[in-house]
Coordinates of C-alpha atoms and ligand atoms in Angstrom, one line a residue:
X1 CA 106.5 87.5 104.6
X2 CA 109.7 87.5 102.6
X3 CA 111.3 89.8 100.0
X4 CA 110.6 88.9 96.4
X5 CA 114.2 89.5 95.1
X6 CA 115.4 86.5 93.2
X7 CA 112.0 84.7 93.3
X8 CA 110.0 83.2 90.4
X9 CA 107.4 85.4 88.6
X10 CA 104.3 83.5 87.5
X11 CA 101.4 84.5 85.3
X12 CA 97.8 83.9 86.4
X13 CA 97.7 80.7 84.3
X14 CA 101.0 79.4 85.6
X15 CA 99.8 80.1 89.2
X16 CA 96.6 78.2 88.6
X17 CA 98.6 75.3 87.1
X18 CA 100.9 75.3 90.2
X19 CA 97.8 75.3 92.4
X20 CA 96.3 72.4 90.4
X21 CA 99.5 70.4 90.7
X22 CA 99.5 70.9 94.5
X23 CA 95.8 69.8 94.6
X24 CA 96.5 66.7 92.4
X25 CA 99.3 65.9 94.9
X26 CA 96.9 65.9 97.8
X27 CA 96.8 69.5 99.1
X28 CA 93.2 70.7 98.7
X29 CA 92.3 74.2 97.7
X30 CA 90.8 74.7 101.2
X31 CA 94.2 74.0 102.7
X32 CA 95.9 76.4 100.3
X33 CA 93.3 79.0 101.2
X34 CA 93.9 78.4 104.9
X35 CA 97.6 78.9 104.4
X36 CA 97.1 82.0 102.4
X37 CA 94.6 83.5 104.9
X38 CA 96.8 82.6 107.8
X39 CA 99.8 84.2 106.2
X40 CA 97.7 87.4 105.4
X41 CA 96.4 87.5 109.0
X42 CA 99.9 87.1 110.4
X43 CA 101.3 89.8 108.2
X44 CA 98.4 92.2 108.9
X45 CA 98.7 91.7 112.6
X46 CA 102.4 92.6 112.5
X47 CA 101.8 95.6 110.3
X48 CA 98.5 96.9 111.8
X49 CA 99.3 96.5 115.6
X50 CA 96.2 97.3 117.6
X51 CA 94.4 99.4 114.9
X52 CA 91.0 98.4 113.7
X53 CA 91.1 96.4 110.4
X54 CA 88.5 96.4 107.7
X55 CA 88.8 93.4 105.3
X56 CA 87.1 93.8 101.9
X57 CA 86.0 90.4 100.4
X58 CA 85.1 89.7 96.8
X59 CA 83.2 86.7 95.3
X60 CA 86.2 84.5 94.4
X61 CA 89.0 82.8 96.1
X62 CA 90.8 86.1 96.8
X63 CA 87.7 87.0 98.8
X64 CA 88.0 83.5 100.4
X65 CA 91.5 84.4 101.6
X66 CA 90.0 87.6 103.1
X67 CA 87.4 85.7 105.1
X68 CA 90.0 83.3 106.5
X69 CA 92.3 86.2 107.4
X70 CA 89.4 88.1 109.1
X71 CA 88.5 85.0 111.1
X72 CA 92.0 84.4 112.2
X73 CA 92.6 88.1 113.0
X74 CA 89.5 88.1 115.1
X75 CA 90.6 85.0 117.0
X76 CA 94.0 86.7 117.7
X77 CA 92.4 89.8 119.2
X78 CA 92.5 92.9 116.9
X79 CA 89.2 94.6 116.1
X80 CA 88.1 93.4 112.6
X81 CA 85.2 94.2 110.4
X82 CA 84.3 92.6 107.0
X83 CA 82.7 94.3 104.0
X84 CA 81.9 92.4 100.8
X85 CA 81.2 93.4 97.2
X86 CA 79.2 90.2 96.5
X87 CA 78.3 86.8 98.0
X88 CA 81.1 84.2 97.7
X89 CA 80.8 82.0 94.6
X90 CA 83.5 79.3 94.7
X91 CA 83.1 76.3 97.1
X92 CA 86.3 77.2 98.9
X93 CA 85.2 80.9 99.3
X94 CA 81.8 79.8 100.5
X95 CA 83.5 77.5 103.1
X96 CA 85.8 80.3 104.2
X97 CA 82.8 82.7 104.5
X98 CA 81.3 80.3 107.0
X99 CA 84.3 80.7 109.2
X100 CA 83.5 84.4 109.7
X101 CA 80.9 84.7 112.4
X102 CA 80.6 88.5 112.5
X103 CA 78.6 90.8 110.3
X104 CA 79.3 91.3 106.6
X105 CA 78.7 94.9 105.7
X106 CA 77.8 96.2 102.2
X107 CA 80.8 97.7 100.5
X108 CA 79.0 100.9 99.5
X109 CA 78.0 101.8 103.1
X110 CA 80.7 100.4 105.3
X111 CA 82.6 102.9 107.4
X112 CA 86.4 103.2 106.7
X113 CA 89.0 101.9 109.2
X114 CA 92.7 102.8 109.9
X115 CA 93.8 99.6 108.2
X116 CA 92.2 98.3 105.1
X117 CA 92.8 94.8 103.6
X118 CA 91.8 94.4 99.9
X119 CA 90.7 90.9 99.2
X120 CA 88.2 91.8 96.5
X121 CA 89.9 90.4 93.4
X122 CA 93.2 88.7 92.7
X123 CA 94.4 86.7 89.7
X124 CA 90.8 86.0 88.6
X125 CA 90.0 89.6 87.6
X126 CA 88.6 89.3 84.1
X127 CA 87.3 92.8 83.3
X128 CA 87.4 96.4 84.6
X129 CA 86.1 97.0 88.1
X130 CA 82.6 98.3 88.3
X131 CA 82.5 102.0 89.2
X132 CA 80.8 101.5 92.5
X133 CA 83.5 99.0 93.6
X134 CA 86.4 101.2 92.5
X135 CA 84.7 104.2 94.2
X136 CA 84.4 102.3 97.4
X137 CA 87.9 101.0 97.2
X138 CA 89.3 104.5 96.7
X139 CA 87.2 105.8 99.7
X140 CA 88.6 103.1 102.0
X141 CA 92.2 103.5 101.0
X142 CA 92.1 107.3 101.2
X143 CA 90.8 107.1 104.8
X144 CA 93.2 104.4 105.9
X145 CA 96.7 104.9 107.3
X146 CA 97.7 101.5 106.0
X147 CA 96.3 99.8 102.8
X148 CA 97.3 96.2 102.3
X149 CA 96.4 94.3 99.1
X150 CA 96.0 90.5 99.1
X151 CA 97.9 88.9 96.2
X152 CA 97.3 92.0 93.9
X153 CA 95.5 95.3 94.3
X154 CA 92.0 94.8 93.0
X155 CA 91.8 96.1 89.5
X156 CA 95.2 95.3 88.0
X157 CA 95.7 92.8 85.3
X158 CA 98.0 90.0 86.6
X159 CA 100.0 89.3 83.5
X160 CA 100.6 92.7 81.9
X161 CA 100.3 95.2 84.6
X162 CA 97.4 97.2 83.0
X163 CA 95.0 99.1 85.3
X164 CA 91.4 97.9 84.9
X165 CA 89.8 100.8 86.8
X166 CA 90.6 103.9 88.7
X167 CA 92.8 102.4 91.4
X168 CA 94.3 103.8 94.6
X169 CA 97.9 103.1 95.6
X170 CA 98.5 100.5 98.3
X171 CA 101.3 100.6 100.9
X172 CA 101.9 96.8 100.9
X173 CA 100.9 94.0 98.6
X174 CA 101.2 90.4 99.9
X175 CA 101.9 88.2 96.8
X176 CA 100.5 84.7 97.4
X177 CA 102.7 81.8 96.4
X178 CA 104.7 83.8 93.9
X179 CA 105.3 87.3 92.5
X180 CA 103.3 88.1 89.3
X181 CA 104.3 90.3 86.4
X182 CA 101.9 93.0 87.6
X183 CA 104.0 93.4 90.8
X184 CA 106.9 94.6 88.7
X185 CA 105.5 96.0 85.4
X186 CA 104.2 99.5 85.2
X187 CA 101.7 101.1 85.5
X188 CA 100.5 98.6 88.1
X189 CA 103.7 98.2 90.1
X190 CA 103.5 101.7 91.5
X191 CA 100.1 100.8 92.9
X192 CA 101.4 97.8 94.8
X193 CA 103.7 99.6 97.2
X194 CA 106.2 97.3 98.9
X195 CA 105.6 93.7 97.7
X196 CA 106.3 90.8 100.0
X197 CA 105.9 87.1 99.2
X198 CA 103.7 84.8 101.3
X199 CA 104.7 81.2 100.5
X200 CA 101.7 78.8 100.5
X201 CA 103.5 75.6 99.9
X202 CA 103.0 75.5 96.2
X203 CA 106.0 74.7 94.0
X204 CA 106.6 77.6 91.6
X205 CA 108.9 77.4 88.7
X206 CA 109.3 80.0 85.9
X207 CA 111.8 81.3 83.3
X208 CA 111.1 84.7 84.8
X209 CA 112.6 86.0 88.0
X210 CA 112.8 89.1 90.1
X211 CA 116.1 91.0 89.9
X212 CA 118.3 90.3 92.9
X213 CA 121.7 91.4 94.3
X214 CA 124.3 89.8 92.1
X215 CA 127.1 87.6 93.4
X216 CA 130.2 89.6 92.6
X217 CA 133.2 88.3 94.5
X218 CA 136.4 90.2 94.8
X219 CA 139.1 89.4 92.2
X220 CA 140.9 86.1 92.7
X221 CA 144.3 86.4 94.5
X222 CA 146.2 85.9 91.3
X223 CA 144.0 88.3 89.3
X224 CA 145.5 90.8 86.9
X225 CA 143.9 93.7 85.1
X226 CA 143.0 91.7 82.0
X227 CA 141.5 88.7 83.9
X228 CA 139.1 91.2 85.7
X229 CA 137.8 92.2 82.3
X230 CA 138.8 94.6 79.5
X231 CA 136.2 97.0 78.1
X232 CA 136.7 99.0 74.9
X233 CA 134.3 101.9 74.5
X234 CA 133.9 103.3 71.0
X235 CA 133.8 107.1 71.0
X236 CA 131.5 108.9 68.7
X237 CA 130.3 112.4 68.2
X238 CA 129.8 113.3 71.9
X239 CA 133.0 112.5 73.7
X240 CA 131.4 113.0 77.2
X241 CA 129.0 110.1 76.8
X242 CA 131.7 107.6 76.0
X243 CA 133.8 108.9 78.8
X244 CA 130.9 108.5 81.3
X245 CA 130.4 104.9 80.1
X246 CA 134.1 104.2 80.4
X247 CA 134.2 105.6 83.9
X248 CA 131.2 103.5 84.8
X249 CA 132.9 100.4 83.5
X250 CA 136.0 101.2 85.6
X251 CA 134.0 101.8 88.8
X252 CA 131.9 98.7 88.2
X253 CA 135.0 96.7 88.4
X254 CA 136.6 96.2 85.0
X255 CA 140.3 95.9 85.2
X256 CA 141.2 97.7 82.0
X257 CA 139.1 100.2 80.1
X258 CA 140.0 102.0 76.9
X259 CA 138.3 104.6 74.8
X260 CA 138.7 104.0 71.1
X261 CA 138.5 107.2 69.1
X262 CA 140.0 110.7 69.0
X263 CA 141.6 111.2 72.4
X264 CA 140.1 113.2 75.2
X265 CA 143.0 114.4 77.4
X266 CA 142.6 114.6 81.2
X267 CA 141.4 112.6 84.1
X268 CA 140.8 109.8 84.8
X269 CA 144.4 108.9 84.0
X270 CA 143.6 105.2 84.4
X271 CA 141.6 105.4 81.2
X272 CA 143.5 104.3 78.1
X273 CA 142.9 106.3 74.9
X274 CA 143.6 104.7 71.5
X275 CA 142.7 105.1 67.9
X276 CA 139.7 103.1 66.8
X277 CA 141.0 100.8 64.1
X278 CA 140.5 97.2 63.3
X279 CA 143.6 96.1 65.1
X280 CA 142.5 97.8 68.3
X281 CA 139.1 96.1 68.1
X282 CA 140.8 92.7 67.3
X283 CA 142.6 92.6 70.6
X284 CA 141.7 89.2 72.0
X285 CA 141.9 90.4 75.5
X286 CA 138.8 92.6 75.0
X287 CA 135.9 91.1 77.0
X288 CA 133.3 93.6 75.9
X289 CA 133.0 96.3 73.3
X290 CA 130.5 99.1 74.0
X291 CA 129.1 101.2 71.2
X292 CA 126.4 103.8 71.1
X293 CA 126.7 106.4 73.9
X294 CA 127.0 109.7 72.1
X295 CA 127.8 107.9 68.8
X296 CA 125.7 110.1 66.5
X297 CA 123.7 108.8 63.6
X298 CA 125.8 110.0 60.6
X299 CA 128.0 108.1 58.1
X300 CA 130.9 108.2 60.5
X301 CA 128.7 106.6 63.2
X302 CA 127.6 103.9 60.7
X303 CA 131.1 103.1 59.8
X304 CA 132.1 102.7 63.5
X305 CA 129.0 100.4 64.0
X306 CA 130.1 98.3 61.0
X307 CA 133.5 97.9 62.6
X308 CA 132.0 96.9 66.0
X309 CA 129.6 94.4 64.4
X310 CA 132.5 92.8 62.5
X311 CA 134.4 91.9 65.6
X312 CA 134.1 88.5 67.3
X313 CA 134.0 90.2 70.7
X314 CA 131.0 90.4 73.0
X315 CA 129.2 93.6 72.2
X316 CA 126.9 96.0 74.1
X317 CA 124.9 98.3 71.9
X318 CA 123.3 101.4 73.4
X319 CA 121.9 104.8 72.5
X320 CA 122.4 106.1 68.9
X321 CA 123.6 102.7 67.7
X322 CA 120.2 101.3 68.4
X323 CA 118.8 103.5 65.7
X324 CA 121.4 102.3 63.2
X325 CA 121.4 98.6 63.7
X326 CA 118.7 96.1 62.7
X327 CA 117.8 92.9 64.6
X328 CA 118.6 90.8 61.5
X329 CA 122.2 92.1 61.4
X330 CA 122.8 90.7 64.9
X331 CA 121.8 87.2 64.0
X332 CA 125.1 86.0 62.6
X333 CA 127.3 87.5 65.2
X334 CA 129.9 85.0 66.5
X335 CA 129.7 86.5 70.0
X336 CA 127.1 87.6 72.5
X337 CA 125.2 90.9 72.0
X338 CA 123.4 92.9 74.6
X339 CA 121.0 95.7 73.5
X340 CA 120.0 98.4 76.0
X341 CA 117.0 100.3 74.6
X342 CA 114.6 102.7 76.3
X343 CA 111.1 102.7 75.0
X344 CA 111.8 105.1 72.1
X345 CA 114.9 103.1 71.0
X346 CA 113.0 99.8 71.4
X347 CA 110.2 101.1 69.1
X348 CA 112.7 102.3 66.6
X349 CA 114.5 98.9 66.6
X350 CA 111.6 96.5 66.8
X351 CA 108.6 98.6 65.8
X352 CA 105.9 99.5 68.3
X353 CA 104.1 96.6 69.8
X354 CA 100.8 96.4 71.7
X355 CA 101.8 93.5 73.9
X356 CA 103.1 94.0 77.4
X357 CA 106.7 94.9 78.1
X358 CA 107.8 91.5 79.2
X359 CA 106.3 89.7 76.2
X360 CA 107.7 92.4 73.9
X361 CA 111.2 92.1 75.4
X362 CA 111.2 88.3 75.1
X363 CA 110.0 88.4 71.5
X364 CA 112.7 91.0 70.6
X365 CA 115.4 88.9 72.3
X366 CA 114.5 85.9 70.2
X367 CA 114.2 88.0 67.0
X368 CA 117.6 89.6 67.5
X369 CA 119.3 86.6 69.1
X370 CA 120.5 89.0 71.7
X371 CA 119.9 89.9 75.4
X372 CA 117.6 92.9 75.7
X373 CA 117.7 95.3 78.5
X374 CA 114.4 97.1 78.0
X375 CA 114.9 100.1 80.3
X376 CA 112.4 102.2 82.2
X377 CA 110.7 102.4 85.6
X378 CA 110.1 98.6 85.1
X379 CA 113.3 97.4 83.4
X380 CA 112.9 94.0 81.7
X381 CA 115.9 92.0 80.9
X382 CA 115.3 89.2 78.4
X383 CA 117.6 86.5 76.9
X384 CA 117.1 84.9 73.6
X385 CA 116.4 81.5 75.3
X386 CA 113.3 82.8 76.9
X387 CA 114.6 83.6 80.4
X388 CA 113.9 87.0 81.8
X389 CA 114.6 89.1 84.8
X390 CA 112.2 91.9 86.1
X391 CA 113.6 94.8 88.0
X392 CA 111.6 96.5 90.7
X393 CA 111.4 100.3 90.2
X394 CA 114.7 102.0 91.0
X395 CA 115.2 105.6 92.1
X396 CA 113.2 108.0 89.9
X397 CA 116.3 110.3 90.1
X398 CA 117.9 108.1 87.5
X399 CA 115.9 110.2 85.0
X400 CA 119.0 112.3 84.4
X401 CA 121.3 112.9 81.4
X402 CA 124.0 110.3 81.0
X403 CA 122.3 107.8 83.3
X404 CA 121.9 105.4 80.4
X405 CA 125.6 105.8 79.4
X406 CA 126.5 104.8 83.0
X407 CA 124.3 101.7 82.8
X408 CA 125.8 100.6 79.5
X409 CA 129.3 100.9 81.0
X410 CA 128.3 98.9 84.0
X411 CA 126.8 96.2 81.9
X412 CA 129.9 96.1 79.6
X413 CA 132.1 95.7 82.7
X414 CA 130.0 92.8 83.9
X415 CA 130.1 91.1 80.5
X416 CA 133.8 91.6 80.2
X417 CA 134.1 90.1 83.7
X418 CA 132.9 86.8 82.3
X419 CA 129.2 86.7 83.2
X420 CA 126.6 85.3 80.8
X421 CA 124.8 88.1 79.0
X422 CA 121.7 87.7 81.1
X423 CA 123.6 87.7 84.4
X424 CA 125.9 90.5 83.2
X425 CA 122.9 92.6 82.2
X426 CA 121.1 91.9 85.4
X427 CA 124.1 92.7 87.5
X428 CA 124.6 96.0 85.7
X429 CA 121.0 97.0 86.2
X430 CA 121.2 96.1 89.9
X431 CA 124.5 98.0 90.4
X432 CA 123.0 101.0 88.6
X433 CA 119.9 101.0 90.9
X434 CA 121.9 100.4 94.0
X435 CA 124.3 103.3 93.2
X436 CA 121.3 105.6 92.7
X437 CA 119.7 104.4 96.0
X438 CA 122.9 105.3 97.8
X439 CA 123.2 108.7 96.2
X440 CA 119.6 109.8 97.2
X441 CA 118.2 112.9 95.4
X442 CA 119.4 115.1 92.5
X443 CA 122.7 113.3 91.6
X444 CA 124.3 113.7 88.2
X445 CA 125.5 110.9 86.0
X446 CA 129.2 111.6 86.9
X447 CA 128.3 110.9 90.6
X448 CA 126.4 107.8 89.5
X449 CA 129.4 106.3 87.7
X450 CA 131.6 106.9 90.8
X451 CA 129.0 105.4 93.1
X452 CA 129.2 102.1 91.3
X453 CA 132.3 101.4 93.4
X454 CA 130.3 101.6 96.6
X455 CA 127.4 99.7 95.1
X456 CA 129.7 96.7 94.5
X457 CA 130.9 96.7 98.1
Ligands
NAX1 N1 96.5 80.0 92.9 C1 96.7 79.6 94.1 O1 97.5 78.7 94.4 C2 95.8 80.1 95.2 C3 95.0 81.2 95.0 N2 94.3 81.7 96.0 C4 93.6 83.0 95.8 O2 92.7 82.9 94.7 C5 92.8 84.0 94.0 C6 92.2 83.7 92.6 O3 90.9 83.3 92.9 P1 89.8 83.3 91.7 O4 90.3 82.6 90.5 O5 88.6 82.8 92.4 O6 89.7 84.8 91.3 P2 89.4 86.2 92.1 O7 89.1 85.9 93.5 O8 90.4 87.1 91.8 O9 88.0 86.7 91.4 C7 87.3 85.9 90.5 C8 85.8 86.2 90.7 O10 85.5 87.5 90.5 C9 84.7 87.7 89.3 N3 85.2 88.8 88.6 C10 86.3 88.9 87.9 N4 86.5 90.2 87.5 C11 85.4 90.9 88.0 C12 85.1 92.3 88.0 N5 85.8 93.2 87.3 N6 84.0 92.7 88.6 C13 83.2 91.8 89.3 N7 83.5 90.5 89.4 C14 84.6 90.1 88.7 C15 84.8 86.4 88.6 O11 83.6 86.1 87.8 C16 85.0 85.4 89.7 O12 83.7 85.1 90.4 C17 94.2 84.5 94.0 O13 94.4 85.8 93.7 C18 94.5 84.2 95.5 O14 94.1 85.3 96.3 C19 94.4 81.3 97.4 O15 93.1 81.1 97.9 C20 95.1 80.0 97.6 C21 95.9 79.4 96.5
K2 K1 93.2 91.9 96.1

């Protein structure tokens, strides 16, 4: 049972292909199911202690994992019962069913237990749950002190995170072999609870990974302020937003941060204030220009955006600027671009799409030839080359004014520090989430910017 941070994320088809490759190399599906069931039994034993366990088994291989786990739990001592929604159908699940020598109760009439293990459906779910199944599942979970899902909570779509039924929320989900998009995308992720990976000896490879703590070493012994990264934040109509972003860039580790625009006197005194003209933007020491926080959407804002787009410096585009730019204008840029839209800004920039958030972000990244940070409770970071990083949900207290300005500043600092756009964006998202975690409830964006220092520690 290991954390999913940094691990590969596979779709149902990619997982099946990985399984087939393992089978072709000599590891049978029964062996894989034994490994999965043994891993589930081990995890359940550790989490459930001496409490009675009810394992719910479906007709496919997810159910097969459940029968193996139940048999192993029984052999290890805890009190176990099994309830099934249907007879097993696959050869591996039929063989696994034969290992369970106890009764198999009907789902509709089985009594609840303090610990429920859901092995009804996994990656093979192909349509909405029948009402009687979802009613029973809700009944068991509502009566349990601990609800554990095998691979995925039954009723969520593996690849896009859609809910295919009226689902309860689980405490723990044991991802078999690899994390799946549904463990991270909403609305399904919130139903998974804590997700832990159970490796089953299948080689998993993917362009998509789960966000992990970035490797951010202290500055080299001979570092100076410009080698640590210089960030230029373009100030627009609302001075406070640019100031927050600039403070975030400083606390995230940039060595030199300046605000370009009409000056705002006062603290922090380490913040440099300068006029926004072409010569300021042409400074070759600038590692990242940030435009958008509090920019406004008027002609003055458009002129500032034109100036920013004309530079050959790496650029982070946030907030209002996302309403003024078009994907096509970014194509010819001679330097990297990172866009940080929330759902509304994403729709304004790329038009609403009915695909899932991961697919939409990857398509947008290719279209704009930029790295996209598609923000929300399931932030997706996508690079133009197809790679992507999925962030587990961060603190819901991040839903506060100025939080996005802080994120944009943190990302600009990471980009100026020399990371690739994908790594810089991922590091900024991680620092932002970690700062929020450290702050606990009801912080304000100013606190968040300052807390980036501690998050880097
Ligand atoms: N991919 C792998 O490497 C491994 C997968 N294993 C397990 O296998 C699972 C996938 O197994 P399957 O492909 O058999 O799929 P599932 O066990 O998820 O379910 C598929 C079965 O359910 C039926 N079904 C689908 N949606 C339904 C609905 N809404 N109502 C009623 N019936 C429905 C299908 O007709 C099929 O019979 C994984 O989630 C995992 O638990 C493990 O056994 C070991 C290795
Ligand atoms: K399941």
